[in-house]
Coordinates of C-alpha atoms and ligand atoms in Angstrom, one line a residue:
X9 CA 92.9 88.8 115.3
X10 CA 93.8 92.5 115.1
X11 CA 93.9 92.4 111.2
X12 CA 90.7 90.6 111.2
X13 CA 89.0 93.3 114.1
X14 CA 90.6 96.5 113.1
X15 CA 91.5 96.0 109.3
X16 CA 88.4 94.1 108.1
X17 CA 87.0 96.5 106.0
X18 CA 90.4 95.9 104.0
X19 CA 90.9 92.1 104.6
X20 CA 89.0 89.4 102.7
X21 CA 89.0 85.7 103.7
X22 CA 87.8 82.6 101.4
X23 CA 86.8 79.6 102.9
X24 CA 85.8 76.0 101.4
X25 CA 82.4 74.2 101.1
X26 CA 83.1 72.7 104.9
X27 CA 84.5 76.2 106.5
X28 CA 87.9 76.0 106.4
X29 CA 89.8 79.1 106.0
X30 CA 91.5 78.4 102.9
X31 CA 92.7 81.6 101.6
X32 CA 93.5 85.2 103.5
X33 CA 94.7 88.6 102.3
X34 CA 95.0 91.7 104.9
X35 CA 95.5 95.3 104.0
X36 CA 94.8 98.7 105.2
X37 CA 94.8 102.1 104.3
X38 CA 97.8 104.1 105.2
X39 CA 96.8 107.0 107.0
X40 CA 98.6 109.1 104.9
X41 CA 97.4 108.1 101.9
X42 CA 94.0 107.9 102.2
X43 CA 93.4 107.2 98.1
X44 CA 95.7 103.5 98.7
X45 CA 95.3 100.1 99.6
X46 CA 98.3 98.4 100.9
X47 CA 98.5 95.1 100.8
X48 CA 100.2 93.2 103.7
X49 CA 100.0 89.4 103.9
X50 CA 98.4 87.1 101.1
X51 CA 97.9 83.2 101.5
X52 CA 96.6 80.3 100.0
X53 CA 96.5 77.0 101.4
X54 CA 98.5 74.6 99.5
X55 CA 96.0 72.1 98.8
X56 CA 94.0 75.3 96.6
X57 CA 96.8 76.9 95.2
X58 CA 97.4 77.3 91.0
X59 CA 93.2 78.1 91.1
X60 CA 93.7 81.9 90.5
X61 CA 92.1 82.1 94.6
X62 CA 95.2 84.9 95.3
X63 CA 94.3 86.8 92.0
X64 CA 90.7 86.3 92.7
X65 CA 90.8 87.6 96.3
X66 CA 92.8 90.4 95.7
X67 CA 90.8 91.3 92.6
X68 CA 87.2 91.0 94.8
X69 CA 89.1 93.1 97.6
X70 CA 90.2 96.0 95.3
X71 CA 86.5 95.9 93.9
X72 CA 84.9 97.0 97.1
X73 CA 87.7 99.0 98.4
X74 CA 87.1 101.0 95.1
X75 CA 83.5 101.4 95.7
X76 CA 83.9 101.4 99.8
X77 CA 86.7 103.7 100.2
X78 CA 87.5 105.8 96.8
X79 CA 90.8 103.9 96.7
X80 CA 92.6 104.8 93.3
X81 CA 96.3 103.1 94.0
X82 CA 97.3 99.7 95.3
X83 CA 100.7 99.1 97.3
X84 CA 102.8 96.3 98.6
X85 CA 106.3 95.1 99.6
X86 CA 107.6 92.8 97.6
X87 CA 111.9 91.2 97.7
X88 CA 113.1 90.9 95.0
X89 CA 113.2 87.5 93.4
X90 CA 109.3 86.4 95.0
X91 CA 108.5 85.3 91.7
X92 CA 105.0 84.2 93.5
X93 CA 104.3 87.9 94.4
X94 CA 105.5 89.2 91.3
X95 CA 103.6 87.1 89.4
X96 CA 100.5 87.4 91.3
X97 CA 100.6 91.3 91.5
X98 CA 102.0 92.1 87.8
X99 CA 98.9 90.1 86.9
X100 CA 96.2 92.3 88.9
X101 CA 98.0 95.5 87.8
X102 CA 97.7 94.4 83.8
X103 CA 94.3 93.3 84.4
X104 CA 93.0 97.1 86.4
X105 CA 95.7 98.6 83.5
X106 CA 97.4 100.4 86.3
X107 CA 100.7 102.2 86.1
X108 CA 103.6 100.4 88.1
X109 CA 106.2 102.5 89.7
X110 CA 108.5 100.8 91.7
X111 CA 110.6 102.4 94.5
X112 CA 113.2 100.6 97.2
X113 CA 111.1 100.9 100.5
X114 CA 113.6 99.2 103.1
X115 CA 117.0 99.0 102.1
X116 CA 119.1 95.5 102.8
X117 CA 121.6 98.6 103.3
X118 CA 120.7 101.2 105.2
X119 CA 117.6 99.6 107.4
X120 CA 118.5 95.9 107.6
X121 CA 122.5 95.9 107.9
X122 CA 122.7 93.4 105.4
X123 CA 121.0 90.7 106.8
X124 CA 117.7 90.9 104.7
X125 CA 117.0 92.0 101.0
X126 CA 115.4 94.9 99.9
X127 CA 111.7 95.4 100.5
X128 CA 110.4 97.1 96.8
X129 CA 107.4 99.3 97.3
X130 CA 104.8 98.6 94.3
X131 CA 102.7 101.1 93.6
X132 CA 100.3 100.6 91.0
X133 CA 97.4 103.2 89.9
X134 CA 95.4 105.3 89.6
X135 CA 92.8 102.9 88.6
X136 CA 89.7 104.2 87.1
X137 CA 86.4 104.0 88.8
X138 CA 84.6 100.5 89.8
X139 CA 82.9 99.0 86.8
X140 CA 78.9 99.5 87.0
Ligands
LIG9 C1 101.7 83.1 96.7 C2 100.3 82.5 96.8 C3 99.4 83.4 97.7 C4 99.7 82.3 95.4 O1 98.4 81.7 95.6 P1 97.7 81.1 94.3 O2 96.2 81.1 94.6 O3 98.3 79.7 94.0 O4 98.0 82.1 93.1 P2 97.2 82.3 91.8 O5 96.7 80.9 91.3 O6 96.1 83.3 92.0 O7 98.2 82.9 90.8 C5 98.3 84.3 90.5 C6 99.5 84.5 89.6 O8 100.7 84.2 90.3 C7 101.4 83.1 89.6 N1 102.1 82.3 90.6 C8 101.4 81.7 91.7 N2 102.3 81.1 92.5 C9 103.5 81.2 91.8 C10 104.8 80.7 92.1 N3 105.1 80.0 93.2 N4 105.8 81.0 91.3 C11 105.6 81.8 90.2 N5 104.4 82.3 89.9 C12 103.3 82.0 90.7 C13 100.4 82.4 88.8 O9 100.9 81.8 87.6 C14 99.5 83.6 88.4 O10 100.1 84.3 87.3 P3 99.5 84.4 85.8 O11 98.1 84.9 85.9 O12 100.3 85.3 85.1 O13 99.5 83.0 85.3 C15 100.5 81.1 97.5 O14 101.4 80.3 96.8 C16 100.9 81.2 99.0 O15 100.1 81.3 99.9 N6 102.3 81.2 99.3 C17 102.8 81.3 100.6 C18 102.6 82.7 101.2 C19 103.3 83.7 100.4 O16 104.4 83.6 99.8 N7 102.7 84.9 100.3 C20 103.2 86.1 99.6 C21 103.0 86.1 98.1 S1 101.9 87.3 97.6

């Protein structure tokens, strides 16, 4: 509820033709970088996945966080080996032909005492300004 309160401006929900949440991504801006989105949680029922609704939502969502906020990079966490996530974000980044640096964020070594992977900070951007 607090992602949906506090983070709206930054979260985008899809629902079907009865009104069913059907697909939800939240983000925010890290208040140290202003000029980002980060991208926390994305899901898609499993009754609408394989429609492109993740690469839609997250593609609408940059789109008025670009015009909204003057956001010019977009973040996330991803493990290695999500081939969903990986898939999903490669393909917003090609499409917005933003740079990709990738950077380890959360080490399985040093911050989870090897009992969870790596958390990989992608950072893609700067993207150009919204289209007219
Ligand atoms: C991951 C998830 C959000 C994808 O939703 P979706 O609407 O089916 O995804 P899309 O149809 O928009 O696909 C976007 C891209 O990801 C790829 N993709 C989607 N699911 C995939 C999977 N399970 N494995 C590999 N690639 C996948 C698609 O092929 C597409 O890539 P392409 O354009 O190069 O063909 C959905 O499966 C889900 O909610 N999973 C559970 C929650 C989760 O794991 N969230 C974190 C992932 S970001």
């Amino acid at each position: 509820m607090l992602q949906c309160t506090h983070f709206a401006d930054t979260s985008i929900a899809v629902e079907d033709a009865d009104g069913a949440l059907v697909g939800f991504i939240s983000g925010y801006i890290p208040p140290s970088r202003p000029d980002a989105l980060f991208v926390w949680q994305v899901a898609v029922d499993p009754t609408c996945r394989g429609q492109k609704l993740a690469q839609r939502m997250l593609t609408a969502l940059i789109e008025r966080c670009r015009a909204e906020q003057s956001i010019a990079y977009i973040e996330t966490t991803i493990t290695p080996g999500n081939a969903a996530s990986e898939a999903l974000f490669s393909r917003v980044y090609s499409d917005l032909k933003a740079p990709l640096q990738k950077t380890v964020l959360f080490s399985r070594k040093e911050h989870f005492a090897g009992q969870h992977d790596d958390e990989v900070l992608w950072r893609g951007g700067p993207i150009g300004q919204p289209q007219a």
